[in-house]
Tab-separated table of C-alpha atoms in Angstrom:
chain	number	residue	atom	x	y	z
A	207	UNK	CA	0.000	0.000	0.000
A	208	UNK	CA	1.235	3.465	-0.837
A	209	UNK	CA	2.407	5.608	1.699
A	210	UNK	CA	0.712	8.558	1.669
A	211	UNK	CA	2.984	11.076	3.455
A	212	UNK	CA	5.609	10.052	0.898
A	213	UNK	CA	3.394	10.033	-1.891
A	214	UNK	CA	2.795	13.973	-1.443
A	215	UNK	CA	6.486	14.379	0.047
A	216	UNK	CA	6.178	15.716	3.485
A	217	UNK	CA	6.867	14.567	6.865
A	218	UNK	CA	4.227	12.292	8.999
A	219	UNK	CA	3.902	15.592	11.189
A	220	UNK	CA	3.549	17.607	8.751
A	221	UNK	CA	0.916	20.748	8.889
A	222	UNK	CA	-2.269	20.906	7.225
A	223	UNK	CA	-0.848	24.234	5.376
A	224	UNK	CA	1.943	22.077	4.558
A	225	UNK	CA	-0.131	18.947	3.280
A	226	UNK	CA	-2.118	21.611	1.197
A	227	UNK	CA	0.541	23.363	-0.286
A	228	UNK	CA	1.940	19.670	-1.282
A	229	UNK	CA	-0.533	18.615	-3.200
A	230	UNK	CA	-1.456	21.957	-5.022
A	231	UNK	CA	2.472	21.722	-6.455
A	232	UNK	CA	2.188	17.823	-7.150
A	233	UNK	CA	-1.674	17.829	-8.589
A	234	UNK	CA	-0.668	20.822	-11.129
A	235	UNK	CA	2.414	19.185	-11.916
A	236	UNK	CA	1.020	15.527	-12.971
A	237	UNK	CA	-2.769	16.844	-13.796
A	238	UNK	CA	-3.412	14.570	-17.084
A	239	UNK	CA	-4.562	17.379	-19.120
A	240	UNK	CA	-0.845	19.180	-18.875
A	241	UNK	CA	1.915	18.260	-21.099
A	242	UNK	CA	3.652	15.251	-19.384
A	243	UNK	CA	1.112	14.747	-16.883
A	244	UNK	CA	0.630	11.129	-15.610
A	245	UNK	CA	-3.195	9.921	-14.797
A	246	UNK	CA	-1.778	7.190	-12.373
A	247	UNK	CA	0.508	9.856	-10.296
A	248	UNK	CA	-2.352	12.236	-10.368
A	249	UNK	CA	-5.213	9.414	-8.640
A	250	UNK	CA	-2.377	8.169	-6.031
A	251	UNK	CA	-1.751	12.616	-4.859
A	252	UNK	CA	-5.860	12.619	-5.416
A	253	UNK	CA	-6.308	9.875	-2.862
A	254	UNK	CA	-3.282	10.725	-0.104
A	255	UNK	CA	-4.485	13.906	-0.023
A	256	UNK	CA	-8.107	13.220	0.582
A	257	UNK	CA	-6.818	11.059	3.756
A	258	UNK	CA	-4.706	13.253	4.798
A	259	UNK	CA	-6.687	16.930	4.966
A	260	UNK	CA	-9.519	14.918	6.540
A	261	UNK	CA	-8.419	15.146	10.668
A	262	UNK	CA	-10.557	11.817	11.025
A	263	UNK	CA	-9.149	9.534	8.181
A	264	UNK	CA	-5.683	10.949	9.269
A	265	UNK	CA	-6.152	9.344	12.538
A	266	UNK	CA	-7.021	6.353	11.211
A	267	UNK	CA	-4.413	6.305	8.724
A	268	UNK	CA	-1.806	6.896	11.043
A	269	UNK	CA	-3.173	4.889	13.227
A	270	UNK	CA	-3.942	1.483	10.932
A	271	UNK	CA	-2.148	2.435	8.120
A	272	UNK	CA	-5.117	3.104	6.136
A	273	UNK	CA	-8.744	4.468	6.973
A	274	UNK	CA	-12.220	2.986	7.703
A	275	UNK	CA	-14.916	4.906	5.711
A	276	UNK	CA	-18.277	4.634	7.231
A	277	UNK	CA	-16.766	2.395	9.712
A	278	UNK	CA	-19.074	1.286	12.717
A	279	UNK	CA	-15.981	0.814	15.172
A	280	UNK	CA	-13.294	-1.272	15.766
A	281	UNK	CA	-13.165	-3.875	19.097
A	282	UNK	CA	-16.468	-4.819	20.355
A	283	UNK	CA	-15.520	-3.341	23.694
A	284	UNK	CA	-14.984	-0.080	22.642
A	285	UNK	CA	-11.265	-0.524	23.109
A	286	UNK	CA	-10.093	-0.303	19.691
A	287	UNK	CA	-7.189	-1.875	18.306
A	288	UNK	CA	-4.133	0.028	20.308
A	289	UNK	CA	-3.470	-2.825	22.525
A	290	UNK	CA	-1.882	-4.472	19.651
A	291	UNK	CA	1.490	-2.022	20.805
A	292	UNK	CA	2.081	-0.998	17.367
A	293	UNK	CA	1.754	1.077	14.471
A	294	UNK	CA	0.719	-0.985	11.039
A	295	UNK	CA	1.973	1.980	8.821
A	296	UNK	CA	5.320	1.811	10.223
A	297	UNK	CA	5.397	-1.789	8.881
A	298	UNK	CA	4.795	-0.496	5.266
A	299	UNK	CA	8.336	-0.515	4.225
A	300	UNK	CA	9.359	-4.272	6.097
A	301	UNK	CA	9.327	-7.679	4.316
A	302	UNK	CA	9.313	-10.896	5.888
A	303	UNK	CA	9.582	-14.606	4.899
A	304	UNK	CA	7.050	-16.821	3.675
A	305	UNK	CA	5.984	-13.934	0.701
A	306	UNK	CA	4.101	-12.010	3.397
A	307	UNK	CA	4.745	-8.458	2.658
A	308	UNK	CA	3.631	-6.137	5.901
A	309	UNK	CA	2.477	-3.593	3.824
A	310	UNK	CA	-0.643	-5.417	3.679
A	311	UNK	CA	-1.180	-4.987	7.101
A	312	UNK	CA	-3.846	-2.049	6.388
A	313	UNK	CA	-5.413	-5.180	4.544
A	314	UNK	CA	-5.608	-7.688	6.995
A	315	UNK	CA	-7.033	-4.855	9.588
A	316	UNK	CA	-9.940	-3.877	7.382
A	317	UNK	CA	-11.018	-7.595	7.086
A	318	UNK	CA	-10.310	-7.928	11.208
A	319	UNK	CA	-12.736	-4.654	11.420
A	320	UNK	CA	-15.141	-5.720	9.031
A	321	UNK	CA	-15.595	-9.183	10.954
A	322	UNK	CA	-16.473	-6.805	14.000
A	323	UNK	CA	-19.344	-4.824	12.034
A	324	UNK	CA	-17.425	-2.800	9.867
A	325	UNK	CA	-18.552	-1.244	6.547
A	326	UNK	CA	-20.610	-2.673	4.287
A	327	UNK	CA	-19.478	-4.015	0.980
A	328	UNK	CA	-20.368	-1.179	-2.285
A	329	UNK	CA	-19.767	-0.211	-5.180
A	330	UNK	CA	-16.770	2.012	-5.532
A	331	UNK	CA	-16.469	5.369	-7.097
A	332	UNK	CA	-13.450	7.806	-7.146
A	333	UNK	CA	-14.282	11.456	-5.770
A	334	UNK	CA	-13.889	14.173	-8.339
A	335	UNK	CA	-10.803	16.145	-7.335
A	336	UNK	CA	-11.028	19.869	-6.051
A	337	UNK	CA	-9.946	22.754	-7.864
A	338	UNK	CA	-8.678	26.251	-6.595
A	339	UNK	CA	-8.383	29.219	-8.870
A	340	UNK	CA	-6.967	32.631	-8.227
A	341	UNK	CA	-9.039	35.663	-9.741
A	342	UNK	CA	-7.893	39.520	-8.924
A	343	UNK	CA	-10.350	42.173	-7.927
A	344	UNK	CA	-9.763	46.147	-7.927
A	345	UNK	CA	-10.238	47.653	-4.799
A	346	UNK	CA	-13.724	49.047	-6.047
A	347	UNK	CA	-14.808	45.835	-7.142
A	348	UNK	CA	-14.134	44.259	-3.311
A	349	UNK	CA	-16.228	47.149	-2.128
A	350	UNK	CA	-19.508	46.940	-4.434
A	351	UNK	CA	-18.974	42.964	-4.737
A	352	UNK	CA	-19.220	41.777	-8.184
A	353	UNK	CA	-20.502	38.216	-9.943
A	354	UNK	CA	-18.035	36.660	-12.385
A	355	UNK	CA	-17.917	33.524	-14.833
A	356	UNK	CA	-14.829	31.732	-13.982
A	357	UNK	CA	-13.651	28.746	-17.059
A	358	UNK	CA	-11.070	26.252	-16.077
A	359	UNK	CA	-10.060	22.929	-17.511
A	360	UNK	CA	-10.962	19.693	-15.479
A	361	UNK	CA	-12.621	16.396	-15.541
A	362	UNK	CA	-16.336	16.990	-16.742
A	363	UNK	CA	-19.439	15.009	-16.946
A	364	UNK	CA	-19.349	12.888	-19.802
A	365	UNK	CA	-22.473	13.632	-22.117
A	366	UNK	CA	-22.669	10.664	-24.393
A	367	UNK	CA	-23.150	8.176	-21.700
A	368	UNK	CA	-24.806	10.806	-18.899
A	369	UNK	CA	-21.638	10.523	-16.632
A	370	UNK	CA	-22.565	6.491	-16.397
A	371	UNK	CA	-19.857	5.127	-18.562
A	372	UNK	CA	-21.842	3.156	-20.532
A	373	UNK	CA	-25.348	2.489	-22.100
A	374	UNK	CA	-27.627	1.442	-20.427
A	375	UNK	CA	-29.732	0.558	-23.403
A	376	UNK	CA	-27.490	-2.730	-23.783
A	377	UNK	CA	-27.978	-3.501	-20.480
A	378	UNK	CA	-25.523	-5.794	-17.957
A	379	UNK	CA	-24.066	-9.294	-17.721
A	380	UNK	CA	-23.510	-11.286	-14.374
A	381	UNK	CA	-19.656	-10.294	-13.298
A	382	UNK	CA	-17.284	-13.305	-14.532
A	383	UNK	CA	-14.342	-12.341	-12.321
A	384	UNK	CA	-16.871	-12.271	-8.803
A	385	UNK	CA	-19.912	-14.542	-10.287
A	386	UNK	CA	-21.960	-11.141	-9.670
A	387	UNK	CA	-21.145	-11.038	-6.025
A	388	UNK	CA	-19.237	-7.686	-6.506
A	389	UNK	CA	-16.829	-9.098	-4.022
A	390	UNK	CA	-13.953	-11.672	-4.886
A	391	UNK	CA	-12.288	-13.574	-1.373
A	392	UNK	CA	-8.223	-13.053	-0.987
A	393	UNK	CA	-6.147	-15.660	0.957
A	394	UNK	CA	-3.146	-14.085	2.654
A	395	UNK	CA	-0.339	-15.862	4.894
A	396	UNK	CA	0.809	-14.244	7.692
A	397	UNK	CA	2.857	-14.279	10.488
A	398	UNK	CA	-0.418	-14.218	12.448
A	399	UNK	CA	-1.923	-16.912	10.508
A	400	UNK	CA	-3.698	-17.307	7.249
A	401	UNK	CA	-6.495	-14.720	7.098
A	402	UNK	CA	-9.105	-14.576	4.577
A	403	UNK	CA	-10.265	-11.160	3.007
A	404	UNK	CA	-13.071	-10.421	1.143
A	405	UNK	CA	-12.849	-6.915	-1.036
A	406	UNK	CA	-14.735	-5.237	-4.072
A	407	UNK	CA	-14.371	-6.418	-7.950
A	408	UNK	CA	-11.787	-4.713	-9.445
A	409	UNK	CA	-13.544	-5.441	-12.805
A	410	UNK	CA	-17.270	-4.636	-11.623
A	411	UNK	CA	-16.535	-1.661	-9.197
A	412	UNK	CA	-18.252	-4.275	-6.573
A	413	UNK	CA	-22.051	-4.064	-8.721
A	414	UNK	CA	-21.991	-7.498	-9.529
A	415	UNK	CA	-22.979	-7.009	-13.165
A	416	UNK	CA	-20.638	-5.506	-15.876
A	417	UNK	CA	-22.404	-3.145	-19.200
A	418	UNK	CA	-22.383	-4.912	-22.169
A	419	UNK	CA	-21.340	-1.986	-24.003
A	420	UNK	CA	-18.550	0.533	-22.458
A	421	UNK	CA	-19.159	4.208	-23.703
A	422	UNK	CA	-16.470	5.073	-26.223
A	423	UNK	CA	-16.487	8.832	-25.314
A	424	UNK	CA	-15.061	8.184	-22.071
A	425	UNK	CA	-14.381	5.023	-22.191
A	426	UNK	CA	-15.851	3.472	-19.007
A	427	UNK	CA	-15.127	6.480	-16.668
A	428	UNK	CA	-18.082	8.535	-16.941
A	429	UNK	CA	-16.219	11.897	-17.363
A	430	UNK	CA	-13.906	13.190	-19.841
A	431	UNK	CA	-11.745	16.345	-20.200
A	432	UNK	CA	-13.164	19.468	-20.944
A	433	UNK	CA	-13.907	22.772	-19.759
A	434	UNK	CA	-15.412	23.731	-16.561
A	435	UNK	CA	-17.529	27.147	-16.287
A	436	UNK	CA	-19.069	28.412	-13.153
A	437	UNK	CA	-20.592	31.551	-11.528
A	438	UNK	CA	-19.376	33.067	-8.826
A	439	UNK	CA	-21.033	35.930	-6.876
A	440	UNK	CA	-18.492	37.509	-4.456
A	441	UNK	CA	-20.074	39.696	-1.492
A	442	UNK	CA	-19.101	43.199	-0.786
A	443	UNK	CA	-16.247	43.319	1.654
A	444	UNK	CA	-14.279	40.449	0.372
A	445	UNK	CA	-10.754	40.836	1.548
A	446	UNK	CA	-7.733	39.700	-0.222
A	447	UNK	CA	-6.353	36.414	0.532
A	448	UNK	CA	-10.010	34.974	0.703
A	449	UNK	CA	-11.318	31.926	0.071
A	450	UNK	CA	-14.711	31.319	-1.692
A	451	UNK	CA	-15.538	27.682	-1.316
A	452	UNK	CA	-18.096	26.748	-4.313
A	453	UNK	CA	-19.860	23.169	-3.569
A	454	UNK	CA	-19.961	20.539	-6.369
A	455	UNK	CA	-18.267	22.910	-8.871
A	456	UNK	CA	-14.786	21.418	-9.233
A	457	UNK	CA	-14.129	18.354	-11.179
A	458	UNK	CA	-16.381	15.332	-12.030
A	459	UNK	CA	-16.491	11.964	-10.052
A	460	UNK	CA	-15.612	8.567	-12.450
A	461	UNK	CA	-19.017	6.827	-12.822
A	462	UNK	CA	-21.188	9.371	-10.729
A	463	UNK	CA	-18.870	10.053	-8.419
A	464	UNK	CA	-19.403	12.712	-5.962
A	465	UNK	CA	-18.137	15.972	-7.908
A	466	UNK	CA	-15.310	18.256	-6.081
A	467	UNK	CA	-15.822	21.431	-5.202
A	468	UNK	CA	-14.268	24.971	-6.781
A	469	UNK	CA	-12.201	26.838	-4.349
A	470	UNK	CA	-11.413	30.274	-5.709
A	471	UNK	CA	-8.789	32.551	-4.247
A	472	UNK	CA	-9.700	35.966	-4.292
A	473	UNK	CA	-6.930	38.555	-4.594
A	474	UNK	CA	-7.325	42.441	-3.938
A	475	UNK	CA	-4.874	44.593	-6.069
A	476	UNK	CA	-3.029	47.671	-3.924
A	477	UNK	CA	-5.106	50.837	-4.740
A	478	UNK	CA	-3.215	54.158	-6.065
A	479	UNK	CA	-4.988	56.114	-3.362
A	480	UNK	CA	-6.142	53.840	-0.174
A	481	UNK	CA	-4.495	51.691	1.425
A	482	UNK	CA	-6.761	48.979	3.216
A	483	UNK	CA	-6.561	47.056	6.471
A	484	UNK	CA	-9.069	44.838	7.078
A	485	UNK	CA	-11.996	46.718	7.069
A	486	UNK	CA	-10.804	50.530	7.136
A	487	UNK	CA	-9.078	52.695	4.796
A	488	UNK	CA	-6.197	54.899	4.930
A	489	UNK	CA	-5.835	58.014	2.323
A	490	UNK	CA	-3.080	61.199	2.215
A	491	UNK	CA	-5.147	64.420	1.336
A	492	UNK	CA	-2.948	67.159	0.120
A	493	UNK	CA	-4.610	70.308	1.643
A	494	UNK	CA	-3.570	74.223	2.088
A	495	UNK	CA	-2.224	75.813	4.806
A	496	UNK	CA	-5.243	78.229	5.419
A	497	UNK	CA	-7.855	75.394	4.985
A	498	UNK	CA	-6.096	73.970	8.293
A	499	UNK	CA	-5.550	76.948	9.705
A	500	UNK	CA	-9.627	78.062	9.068
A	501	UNK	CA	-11.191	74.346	9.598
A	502	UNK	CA	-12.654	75.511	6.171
A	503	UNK	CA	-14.456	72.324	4.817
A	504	UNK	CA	-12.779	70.189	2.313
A	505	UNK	CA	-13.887	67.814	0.011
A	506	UNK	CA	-13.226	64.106	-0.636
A	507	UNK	CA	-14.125	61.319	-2.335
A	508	UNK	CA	-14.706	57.839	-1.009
A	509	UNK	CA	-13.600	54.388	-2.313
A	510	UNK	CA	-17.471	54.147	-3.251
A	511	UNK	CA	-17.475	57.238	-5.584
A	512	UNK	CA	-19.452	59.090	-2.916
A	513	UNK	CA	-18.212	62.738	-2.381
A	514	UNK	CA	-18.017	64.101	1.601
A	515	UNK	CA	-16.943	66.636	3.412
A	516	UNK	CA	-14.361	66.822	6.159
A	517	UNK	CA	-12.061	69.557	7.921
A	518	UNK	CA	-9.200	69.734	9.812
A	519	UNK	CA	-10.014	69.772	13.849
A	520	UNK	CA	-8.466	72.842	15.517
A	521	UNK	CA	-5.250	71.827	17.403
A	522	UNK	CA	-4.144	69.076	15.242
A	523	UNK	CA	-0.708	69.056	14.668
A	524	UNK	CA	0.233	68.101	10.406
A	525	UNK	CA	0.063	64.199	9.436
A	526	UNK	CA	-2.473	63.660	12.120
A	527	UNK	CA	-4.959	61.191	11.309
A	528	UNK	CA	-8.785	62.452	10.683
A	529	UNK	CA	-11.510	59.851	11.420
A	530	UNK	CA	-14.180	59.609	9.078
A	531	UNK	CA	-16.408	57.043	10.700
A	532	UNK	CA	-18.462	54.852	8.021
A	533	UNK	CA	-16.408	55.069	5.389
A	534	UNK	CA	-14.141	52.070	4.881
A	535	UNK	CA	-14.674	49.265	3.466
A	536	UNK	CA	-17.974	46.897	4.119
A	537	UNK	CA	-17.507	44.222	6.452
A	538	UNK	CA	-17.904	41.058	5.025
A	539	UNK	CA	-21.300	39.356	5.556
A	540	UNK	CA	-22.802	42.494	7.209
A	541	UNK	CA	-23.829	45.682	6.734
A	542	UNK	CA	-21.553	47.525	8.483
A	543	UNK	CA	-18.636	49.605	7.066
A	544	UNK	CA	-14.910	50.635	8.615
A	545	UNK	CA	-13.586	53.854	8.892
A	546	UNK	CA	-11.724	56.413	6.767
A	547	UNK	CA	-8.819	57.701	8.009
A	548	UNK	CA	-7.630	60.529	6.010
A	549	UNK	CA	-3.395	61.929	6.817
A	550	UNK	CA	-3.842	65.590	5.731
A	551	UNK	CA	-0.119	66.602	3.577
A	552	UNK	CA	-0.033	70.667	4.022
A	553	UNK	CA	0.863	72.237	0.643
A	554	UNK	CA	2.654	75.179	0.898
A	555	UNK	CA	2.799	78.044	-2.478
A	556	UNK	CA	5.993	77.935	-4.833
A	557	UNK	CA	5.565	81.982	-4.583
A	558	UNK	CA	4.331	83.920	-1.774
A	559	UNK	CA	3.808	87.860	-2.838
A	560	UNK	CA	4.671	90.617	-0.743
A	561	UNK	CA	1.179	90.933	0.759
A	562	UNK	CA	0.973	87.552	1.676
A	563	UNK	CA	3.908	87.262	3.471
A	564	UNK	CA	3.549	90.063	5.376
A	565	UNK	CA	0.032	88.693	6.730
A	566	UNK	CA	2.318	85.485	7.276
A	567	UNK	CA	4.702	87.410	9.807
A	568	UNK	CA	2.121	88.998	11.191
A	569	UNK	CA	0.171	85.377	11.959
A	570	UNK	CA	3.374	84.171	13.091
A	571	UNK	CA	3.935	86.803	15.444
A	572	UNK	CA	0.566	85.501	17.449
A	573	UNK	CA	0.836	81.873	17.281
């Protein structure tokens, strides 16, 4: 059995930031529909990590060396199976005599758990993978929301055979490989003793019954490769760095498979004249001297178009910050807005004629 913390290249205690950022580099790198991208490599990152960015099937998979989905529990008695001492999946890599090979230890552990009311025998289906894409918003467009039509390339619902994999006009035949049991019965030797599993048809997907006619679009799979498009409507607010997660949106199961989901990454572009954190906004306002001087009322325009007034309190000394409650940005799933905070920059005259400098000494004389 593959190991999964080598199959995406990280440690066994590795983060859940690290786990994701793993498989992002390996599942662009060996996606089938790239140049040189392997369909085998891409199912074995697909299925490590869906284990391993699940906290549950982690546990188990650390634990047994593989996980129990749908599982009713393990001993009887509540007690599970950690008086055995050890962990299978540190077996994975050991061989021993008599052709036992102890990285079917996650093996003989599903058909112990099984025998103590485990999961039911069914048909398998692979999960459609998820998909993340990055879109960049203008400042204006985080603070109004906007909708947009996002088009990527991934596994998509094969048409000719409605996602199926075959046609169901020419019906089924009894499985020859399981005699339509959809399970087949594996001896193993061990050094515990010869066990007996039973697991799905590899050649029915555990139906019993095989189509008499595979559909030649996608040949058996149910989904081909194609384009993806989707709508997404992003709120007011949204802040950069955001994640949107968009249910059943990402790429196609095989065979009806539970479809993944879209996760798009929403980044904000810097703004020439606010600079955002969080919810509030930060602008420089050049103004003139006198406007300060006379708390004369200046106008300003906010990051929604709307124009305002403001002036400079009496007393405040130059580059002091001017609240302008209400302003900012909306906060994100409310309707509530942040604050304005405007740095008034005092411009001063390239000339100054004789008059006005002489009211300038004589202002200077009383302050």
């Amino acid at each position: 059995m593959e190991d999964y913390y080598n199959v995406l290249g990280v440690q066994k205690g590795a983060s859940e930031e690290e786990i994701k950022k793993a498989y992002r580099k390996l599942a662009h790198q060996h996606h089938p529909d790239k140049t040189g991208g392997d369909d085998g490599k891409f199912k074995k990152i697909n299925e490590a990590y869906q284990t391993l960015s699940n906290k549950e099937k982690r546990a188990q998979y650390d634990r047994f060396g593989r996980t129990f989905d749908g599982a009713g529990g393990g001993d009887p008695h509540g007690q599970g199976f950690g008086g055995f001492g050890f962990d299978p999946s540190d077996f994975q890599n050991v061989h021993f005599g008599g052709g036992f090979d102890a990285g079917d230890f996650g093996d003989i552990f599903e058909t112990i758990f099984e025998q103590f009311g485990g999961r039911q025998r069914r048909a398998t289906y692979t999960h459609g993978s998820d998909v993340e894409i990055q879109i960049e918003l203008a400042l204006e467009e985080a603070f109004h929301g906007v909708a947009r039509k996002i088009s990527f390339r991934a596994f998509i619902e094969c048409e000719s055979c409605n996602s199926v994999g075959y046609d169901k006009k020419k019906g089924f035949s009894k499985c020859n490989v399981c005699g339509g049991k959809g399970e087949v019965r594996i001896e193993r030797k061990t050094f515990f003793g010869n066990f007996s599993q039973v697991k799905a048809c590899d050649d029915c997907f555990g139906k019993g019954e095989v189509p008499n006619e595979v559909c030649k679009t996608c040949k058996g799979k149910g989904r081909i490769a194609g384009t993806r498009n989707a709508n997404v409507t992003i709120a007011p607010g949204i802040e950069d760095g955001q994640v949107i997660k968009v249910k059943g949106v990402g790429e196609a199961g095989e065979r009806e498979g539970q479809t993944g989901d879209l996760y798009v990454a929403v980044r904000v572009k810097p703004h020439q004249v606010f600079e955002r954190r969080k919810a509030d906004l930060f602008m420089r306002k050049e103004i003139k001297v006198t406007d300060a001087l006379l708390s004369k009322k200046i106008e300003a325009k906010d990051i929604g178009g709307e124009i305002f007034s403001f002036s400079v309190p009496v007393g405040s000394g130059f580059e002091e910050r001017i609240k302008i409650s209400g302003k900012g940005m909306p906060i994100f799933g409310s309707s509530s807005r942040g604050d304005l905070y405007i740095i008034p920059s005092v411009k001063t005259p390239k000339h100054v004629s004789g008059k006005a400098k002489k009211l300038l000494e004589e202002l200077d004389g009383e302050l």
